[in-house]
């Protein structure tokens, strides 16, 4: 199927083709005709599925089909709510890109930057507003924003908005909108809370659910490096250097940890950027731009900061610390191995994280191969079935089992679920399964 079969106008088809998109993605195929028909939508789709274009393209077309007020009297007709500043900026960029041959105006508002330029832009009149909930309510409070003419509401990454505590803000905003409007809700997961919210705001929605462009088990090789906690930084620097990695996204659990690791890597001479919630908007934008254009080799990020960012098809994703929530592992590694290119997801795991590792393996329904780097052999074994045994206790009576594990590892190349043999790795002889 081609984009022209979806009922999009020539101006939009031109913009899409200039972006190099040849075929609509599954979510686009399903969502675009339904939205053009005025239907509400409940879509289970994550970043990377093409969901932004799935709502932006039909939204632009619908707005363009009915006449506009003169520029200065324009009121917001489409409102896109999204949890993070980065996501808001990216969606706005997409709206501008796809709408470049249409006479519509869009702007974006989010916290962490001065409000005055945003007020000035709103006063000039906009058709499409992309916003994070808190800043939107600030603007409403300052009486510079009238939402009484909104025709289309998009809630993007609704699950994240709720996770981040925006539910009250979202409800307040919805109460400011006209009752009659079209609603599009996108969420990667469907908790009871999301179900309740969608039940309250959507009218007879079309429900669609799409998988990521590739499932995490395909194309991506998963490896666990067993390593002492206080040697993780050294191991990471070694892996980046010895593998001559050019672009690696590193996940850590805390903002403080992200800053510390970035400082350490910089001291090692590795160009490093940081992305977390305490960084100023300018610093985040700069870090992301540097990473995308190749000036920054390592981008250290927390889960929340990285959520929803359009950075994918990365060759390497490193879990410097395992996430507390196993599903976050899946989100993190969804950044690598996209669109036919293969990728590596490496986790540096210390003894304290063994339970988290076991939980991740349960979610994946797979064992992740363990390896050690030469010179970084730890004093423990990452045996998820027997987490408290020190490595020395595995000698003697359990030897047979160890040998079995080594043999199996030598049949399946270590560190791979698919193909290819990683460099400079050896199977962890202490691993028992
Ligand atoms: P999203 O899921 O909206 O974050 O989109 C993920 C990425 O897919 C973005 O970089 C888009 O530019 C890209 N994309 C969206 N639609 C298509 C398409 N039909 N063909 C190829 N790439 C696309």
CSV table of N, CA and C in Angstrom, one decimal, residues 271-383:
chain,number,residue,atom,x,y,z
A,271,UNK,N,34.0,11.8,24.3
A,271,UNK,CA,33.0,12.9,24.2
A,271,UNK,C,31.7,12.4,24.7
A,272,UNK,N,31.2,13.1,25.7
A,272,UNK,CA,30.0,12.5,26.4
A,272,UNK,C,28.9,13.6,26.6
A,273,UNK,N,27.7,13.3,26.3
A,273,UNK,CA,26.6,14.2,26.6
A,273,UNK,C,25.7,13.6,27.7
A,274,UNK,N,24.9,14.4,28.3
A,274,UNK,CA,24.0,13.9,29.4
A,274,UNK,C,22.5,14.4,29.1
A,275,UNK,N,21.6,13.5,29.4
A,275,UNK,CA,20.2,13.8,29.2
A,275,UNK,C,19.4,13.4,30.4
A,276,UNK,N,19.0,14.3,31.2
A,276,UNK,CA,18.1,14.0,32.3
A,276,UNK,C,17.3,15.2,32.7
A,277,UNK,N,16.3,14.9,33.6
A,277,UNK,CA,15.3,15.9,33.9
A,277,UNK,C,15.8,17.2,34.5
A,278,UNK,N,17.0,17.2,35.2
A,278,UNK,CA,17.5,18.4,35.8
A,278,UNK,C,18.3,19.3,34.9
A,279,UNK,N,18.5,18.9,33.7
A,279,UNK,CA,19.3,19.7,32.8
A,279,UNK,C,18.4,20.8,32.2
A,280,UNK,N,19.0,21.9,31.9
A,280,UNK,CA,18.2,23.0,31.3
A,280,UNK,C,17.8,22.5,29.9
A,281,UNK,N,16.8,23.1,29.4
A,281,UNK,CA,16.3,22.7,28.1
A,281,UNK,C,17.4,22.9,27.0
A,282,UNK,N,18.2,24.0,27.2
A,282,UNK,CA,19.2,24.3,26.2
A,282,UNK,C,20.3,23.2,26.2
A,283,UNK,N,20.6,22.8,27.4
A,283,UNK,CA,21.7,21.7,27.6
A,283,UNK,C,21.2,20.4,27.0
A,284,UNK,N,19.9,20.1,27.2
A,284,UNK,CA,19.4,18.9,26.7
A,284,UNK,C,19.3,18.9,25.1
A,285,UNK,N,18.9,20.0,24.6
A,285,UNK,CA,18.8,20.1,23.1
A,285,UNK,C,20.2,20.0,22.5
A,286,UNK,N,21.2,20.6,23.2
A,286,UNK,CA,22.5,20.6,22.7
A,286,UNK,C,23.1,19.1,22.7
A,287,UNK,N,22.8,18.5,23.9
A,287,UNK,CA,23.4,17.1,24.0
A,287,UNK,C,22.8,16.2,22.9
A,288,UNK,N,21.5,16.3,22.7
A,288,UNK,CA,20.8,15.5,21.8
A,288,UNK,C,21.3,15.8,20.3
A,289,UNK,N,21.4,17.0,20.0
A,289,UNK,CA,21.9,17.4,18.7
A,289,UNK,C,23.3,16.9,18.5
A,290,UNK,N,24.2,17.0,19.5
A,290,UNK,CA,25.6,16.6,19.4
A,290,UNK,C,25.6,15.1,19.1
A,291,UNK,N,24.7,14.4,19.8
A,291,UNK,CA,24.7,12.9,19.7
A,291,UNK,C,24.2,12.5,18.3
A,292,UNK,N,23.2,13.2,17.8
A,292,UNK,CA,22.6,12.8,16.5
A,292,UNK,C,23.6,13.1,15.4
A,293,UNK,N,24.4,14.3,15.5
A,293,UNK,CA,25.3,14.6,14.4
A,293,UNK,C,26.7,14.0,14.6
A,294,UNK,N,26.9,13.2,15.6
A,294,UNK,CA,28.1,12.4,15.7
A,294,UNK,C,29.2,13.1,16.5
A,295,UNK,N,29.0,14.3,17.0
A,295,UNK,CA,30.0,15.0,17.8
A,295,UNK,C,30.2,14.4,19.2
A,296,UNK,N,29.1,13.8,19.7
A,296,UNK,CA,29.1,13.2,21.0
A,296,UNK,C,29.1,11.7,20.8
A,297,UNK,N,30.0,11.0,21.4
A,297,UNK,CA,30.1,9.5,21.2
A,297,UNK,C,29.1,8.8,22.1
A,298,UNK,N,29.2,9.2,23.4
A,298,UNK,CA,28.3,8.6,24.4
A,298,UNK,C,27.3,9.5,24.9
A,299,UNK,N,26.0,9.1,24.9
A,299,UNK,CA,25.0,9.9,25.5
A,299,UNK,C,24.5,9.1,26.7
A,300,UNK,N,24.6,9.7,27.9
A,300,UNK,CA,24.2,9.1,29.1
A,300,UNK,C,22.8,9.6,29.5
A,301,UNK,N,21.9,8.7,29.7
A,301,UNK,CA,20.5,9.2,29.9
A,301,UNK,C,19.8,8.4,30.9
A,302,UNK,N,18.8,9.1,31.6
A,302,UNK,CA,17.9,8.3,32.4
A,302,UNK,C,16.7,7.9,31.6
A,303,UNK,N,15.9,6.9,32.1
A,303,UNK,CA,14.8,6.4,31.3
A,303,UNK,C,13.8,7.4,31.0
A,304,UNK,N,13.4,8.3,31.9
A,304,UNK,CA,12.4,9.3,31.7
A,304,UNK,C,12.8,10.2,30.6
A,305,UNK,N,14.1,10.7,30.7
A,305,UNK,CA,14.6,11.7,29.7
A,305,UNK,C,14.7,11.1,28.3
A,306,UNK,N,14.9,9.8,28.2
A,306,UNK,CA,15.1,9.2,26.9
A,306,UNK,C,13.8,8.7,26.3
A,307,UNK,N,12.8,8.7,27.1
A,307,UNK,CA,11.5,8.2,26.7
A,307,UNK,C,10.9,9.0,25.5
A,308,UNK,N,10.6,8.3,24.5
A,308,UNK,CA,9.9,9.0,23.4
A,308,UNK,C,10.8,9.7,22.4
A,309,UNK,N,12.1,9.7,22.7
A,309,UNK,CA,13.0,10.5,21.8
A,309,UNK,C,13.2,9.7,20.5
A,310,UNK,N,13.3,10.5,19.5
A,310,UNK,CA,13.5,9.9,18.2
A,310,UNK,C,15.0,9.7,18.0
A,311,UNK,N,15.5,8.8,18.8
A,311,UNK,CA,16.9,8.4,18.5
A,311,UNK,C,16.8,6.9,18.5
A,312,UNK,N,17.0,6.3,17.4
A,312,UNK,CA,17.0,4.9,17.3
A,312,UNK,C,17.9,4.4,16.2
A,313,UNK,N,17.8,3.2,15.9
A,313,UNK,CA,18.8,2.5,14.9
A,313,UNK,C,20.2,2.7,15.4
A,314,UNK,N,20.4,2.7,16.7
A,314,UNK,CA,21.7,2.8,17.2
A,314,UNK,C,22.4,1.5,17.2
A,315,UNK,N,23.7,1.5,17.0
A,315,UNK,CA,24.5,0.3,17.0
A,315,UNK,C,24.6,-0.3,18.4
A,316,UNK,N,24.7,0.6,19.4
A,316,UNK,CA,25.0,0.1,20.8
A,316,UNK,C,24.1,0.8,21.8
A,317,UNK,N,23.5,0.0,22.6
A,317,UNK,CA,22.8,0.5,23.8
A,317,UNK,C,23.3,-0.2,25.0
A,318,UNK,N,23.7,0.6,26.0
A,318,UNK,CA,24.3,-0.1,27.2
A,318,UNK,C,23.4,0.2,28.4
A,319,UNK,N,23.1,-0.8,29.1
A,319,UNK,CA,22.5,-0.7,30.4
A,319,UNK,C,23.6,-0.6,31.4
A,320,UNK,N,23.9,0.6,31.8
A,320,UNK,CA,25.0,0.7,32.8
A,320,UNK,C,24.5,0.2,34.2
A,321,UNK,N,23.2,0.4,34.4
A,321,UNK,CA,22.5,-0.2,35.5
A,321,UNK,C,21.2,-0.7,35.0
A,322,UNK,N,20.8,-1.9,35.5
A,322,UNK,CA,19.6,-2.4,35.0
A,322,UNK,C,18.4,-1.6,35.5
A,323,UNK,N,17.3,-1.5,34.7
A,323,UNK,CA,16.2,-0.7,35.2
A,323,UNK,C,15.4,-1.5,36.3
A,324,UNK,N,14.8,-0.8,37.2
A,324,UNK,CA,14.0,-1.4,38.2
A,324,UNK,C,12.7,-2.1,37.7
A,325,UNK,N,12.2,-1.6,36.6
A,325,UNK,CA,11.0,-2.1,36.0
A,325,UNK,C,11.5,-2.9,34.7
A,326,UNK,N,11.3,-4.2,34.7
A,326,UNK,CA,11.8,-5.0,33.6
A,326,UNK,C,11.4,-4.5,32.2
A,327,UNK,N,10.1,-4.0,32.1
A,327,UNK,CA,9.7,-3.5,30.8
A,327,UNK,C,10.5,-2.4,30.3
A,328,UNK,N,11.2,-1.6,31.2
A,328,UNK,CA,12.0,-0.6,30.7
A,328,UNK,C,13.2,-1.1,29.9
A,329,UNK,N,13.6,-2.3,30.3
A,329,UNK,CA,14.7,-3.0,29.5
A,329,UNK,C,14.3,-3.1,28.0
A,330,UNK,N,13.1,-3.5,27.8
A,330,UNK,CA,12.6,-3.6,26.5
A,330,UNK,C,12.5,-2.3,25.8
A,331,UNK,N,12.1,-1.3,26.5
A,331,UNK,CA,12.0,0.1,25.9
A,331,UNK,C,13.4,0.5,25.5
A,332,UNK,N,14.4,0.3,26.5
A,332,UNK,CA,15.7,0.8,26.2
A,332,UNK,C,16.3,0.1,25.0
A,333,UNK,N,16.2,-1.2,24.9
A,333,UNK,CA,16.9,-1.8,23.8
A,333,UNK,C,16.1,-1.7,22.5
A,334,UNK,N,14.9,-1.2,22.6
A,334,UNK,CA,14.2,-0.9,21.4
A,334,UNK,C,14.8,0.2,20.5
A,335,UNK,N,15.9,0.8,21.1
A,335,UNK,CA,16.6,1.9,20.4
A,335,UNK,C,17.6,1.3,19.4
A,336,UNK,N,17.9,0.1,19.5
A,336,UNK,CA,19.0,-0.5,18.7
A,336,UNK,C,18.4,-1.5,17.7
A,337,UNK,N,19.1,-1.7,16.7
A,337,UNK,CA,18.7,-2.8,15.7
A,337,UNK,C,17.5,-2.5,15.0
A,338,UNK,N,17.2,-1.3,14.7
A,338,UNK,CA,16.0,-1.0,14.0
A,338,UNK,C,16.1,-1.1,12.5
A,339,UNK,N,15.0,-1.2,11.8
A,339,UNK,CA,14.9,-1.1,10.4
A,339,UNK,C,16.0,-1.9,9.6
A,340,UNK,N,16.1,-3.1,10.1
A,340,UNK,CA,17.0,-4.0,9.3
A,340,UNK,C,18.5,-4.0,9.7
A,341,UNK,N,18.9,-2.9,10.5
A,341,UNK,CA,20.3,-2.9,10.9
A,341,UNK,C,20.4,-3.7,12.2
A,342,UNK,N,21.4,-4.4,12.4
A,342,UNK,CA,21.5,-5.2,13.7
A,342,UNK,C,22.1,-4.3,14.8
A,343,UNK,N,21.9,-4.6,16.0
A,343,UNK,CA,22.4,-3.8,17.1
A,343,UNK,C,22.8,-4.7,18.3
A,344,UNK,N,23.5,-4.0,19.2
A,344,UNK,CA,23.9,-4.7,20.4
A,344,UNK,C,23.3,-4.1,21.6
A,345,UNK,N,22.8,-4.9,22.5
A,345,UNK,CA,22.3,-4.4,23.8
A,345,UNK,C,23.2,-5.0,24.9
A,346,UNK,N,24.0,-4.2,25.5
A,346,UNK,CA,24.9,-4.7,26.5
A,346,UNK,C,24.4,-4.3,27.9
A,347,UNK,N,24.5,-5.2,28.9
A,347,UNK,CA,24.2,-4.8,30.2
A,347,UNK,C,25.3,-5.1,31.1
A,348,UNK,N,25.7,-4.1,31.9
A,348,UNK,CA,26.8,-4.3,32.9
A,348,UNK,C,26.2,-4.6,34.2
A,349,UNK,N,26.3,-5.8,34.6
A,349,UNK,CA,25.5,-6.2,35.8
A,349,UNK,C,26.4,-6.7,36.9
A,350,UNK,N,26.2,-6.1,38.1
A,350,UNK,CA,26.9,-6.5,39.3
A,350,UNK,C,26.1,-7.4,40.2
A,351,UNK,N,26.7,-7.8,41.2
A,351,UNK,CA,26.0,-8.9,42.1
A,351,UNK,C,24.6,-8.4,42.6
A,352,UNK,N,24.6,-7.1,43.0
A,352,UNK,CA,23.3,-6.6,43.6
A,352,UNK,C,22.2,-6.6,42.6
A,353,UNK,N,22.5,-6.7,41.3
A,353,UNK,CA,21.4,-6.6,40.3
A,353,UNK,C,20.9,-7.9,39.8
A,354,UNK,N,21.3,-9.0,40.5
A,354,UNK,CA,20.9,-10.3,39.9
A,354,UNK,C,19.4,-10.5,39.9
A,355,UNK,N,18.7,-10.0,40.9
A,355,UNK,CA,17.2,-10.2,40.9
A,355,UNK,C,16.6,-9.4,39.8
A,356,UNK,N,17.1,-8.2,39.5
A,356,UNK,CA,16.6,-7.5,38.4
A,356,UNK,C,16.8,-8.2,37.1
A,357,UNK,N,18.0,-8.8,37.0
A,357,UNK,CA,18.3,-9.6,35.8
A,357,UNK,C,17.3,-10.7,35.6
A,358,UNK,N,17.1,-11.4,36.7
A,358,UNK,CA,16.1,-12.6,36.6
A,358,UNK,C,14.8,-12.1,36.2
A,359,UNK,N,14.3,-10.9,36.7
A,359,UNK,CA,13.0,-10.4,36.3
A,359,UNK,C,13.0,-10.1,34.8
A,360,UNK,N,14.0,-9.5,34.3
A,360,UNK,CA,14.1,-9.1,32.9
A,360,UNK,C,14.1,-10.4,32.0
A,361,UNK,N,14.8,-11.4,32.4
A,361,UNK,CA,14.8,-12.7,31.7
A,361,UNK,C,13.4,-13.3,31.7
A,362,UNK,N,12.7,-13.1,32.8
A,362,UNK,CA,11.3,-13.7,32.8
A,362,UNK,C,10.4,-13.0,31.8
A,363,UNK,N,10.6,-11.6,31.8
A,363,UNK,CA,9.7,-10.9,30.8
A,363,UNK,C,10.1,-11.2,29.4
A,364,UNK,N,11.4,-11.4,29.1
A,364,UNK,CA,11.8,-11.7,27.7
A,364,UNK,C,11.6,-13.2,27.4
A,365,UNK,N,11.4,-14.0,28.5
A,365,UNK,CA,11.3,-15.4,28.3
A,365,UNK,C,12.5,-16.0,27.6
A,366,UNK,N,13.6,-15.5,28.0
A,366,UNK,CA,14.9,-15.9,27.4
A,366,UNK,C,16.0,-15.8,28.4
A,367,UNK,N,17.0,-16.6,28.3
A,367,UNK,CA,18.2,-16.3,29.1
A,367,UNK,C,19.2,-15.4,28.3
A,368,UNK,N,19.7,-14.4,28.9
A,368,UNK,CA,20.7,-13.6,28.2
A,368,UNK,C,22.1,-14.1,28.5
A,369,UNK,N,22.9,-14.4,27.4
A,369,UNK,CA,24.2,-14.9,27.6
A,369,UNK,C,25.1,-14.0,28.5
A,370,UNK,N,25.8,-14.6,29.4
A,370,UNK,CA,26.8,-13.9,30.2
A,370,UNK,C,28.2,-14.0,29.6
A,371,UNK,N,28.9,-12.9,29.7
A,371,UNK,CA,30.3,-12.9,29.3
A,371,UNK,C,31.1,-12.1,30.3
A,372,UNK,N,32.4,-12.2,30.2
A,372,UNK,CA,33.2,-11.3,31.0
A,372,UNK,C,34.3,-10.7,30.0
A,373,UNK,N,34.7,-9.5,30.3
A,373,UNK,CA,35.8,-8.9,29.5
A,373,UNK,C,37.1,-9.3,30.2
A,374,UNK,N,38.2,-9.6,29.3
A,374,UNK,CA,39.4,-9.9,29.9
A,374,UNK,C,39.9,-8.8,30.9
A,375,UNK,N,40.3,-9.3,32.0
A,375,UNK,CA,40.8,-8.3,33.0
A,375,UNK,C,39.7,-7.8,33.9
A,376,UNK,N,38.5,-8.1,33.6
A,376,UNK,CA,37.4,-7.6,34.4
A,376,UNK,C,36.6,-8.7,35.1
A,377,UNK,N,37.2,-9.9,35.2
A,377,UNK,CA,36.5,-11.1,35.8
A,377,UNK,C,36.0,-10.7,37.2
A,378,UNK,N,34.8,-10.9,37.5
A,378,UNK,CA,34.3,-10.6,38.8
A,378,UNK,C,34.5,-11.8,39.8
A,379,UNK,N,34.2,-11.5,41.1
A,379,UNK,CA,34.4,-12.5,42.1
A,379,UNK,C,33.1,-13.3,42.3
A,380,UNK,N,32.0,-13.0,41.5
A,380,UNK,CA,30.7,-13.6,41.7
A,380,UNK,C,30.3,-14.2,40.4
A,381,UNK,N,29.2,-15.0,40.5
A,381,UNK,CA,28.6,-15.6,39.3
A,381,UNK,C,27.2,-15.0,39.2
A,382,UNK,N,26.8,-14.7,38.0
A,382,UNK,CA,25.4,-14.2,37.8
A,382,UNK,C,24.5,-15.4,37.5
A,383,UNK,N,24.4,-16.2,38.5
A,383,UNK,CA,23.5,-17.4,38.4
A,383,UNK,C,22.1,-17.0,38.9
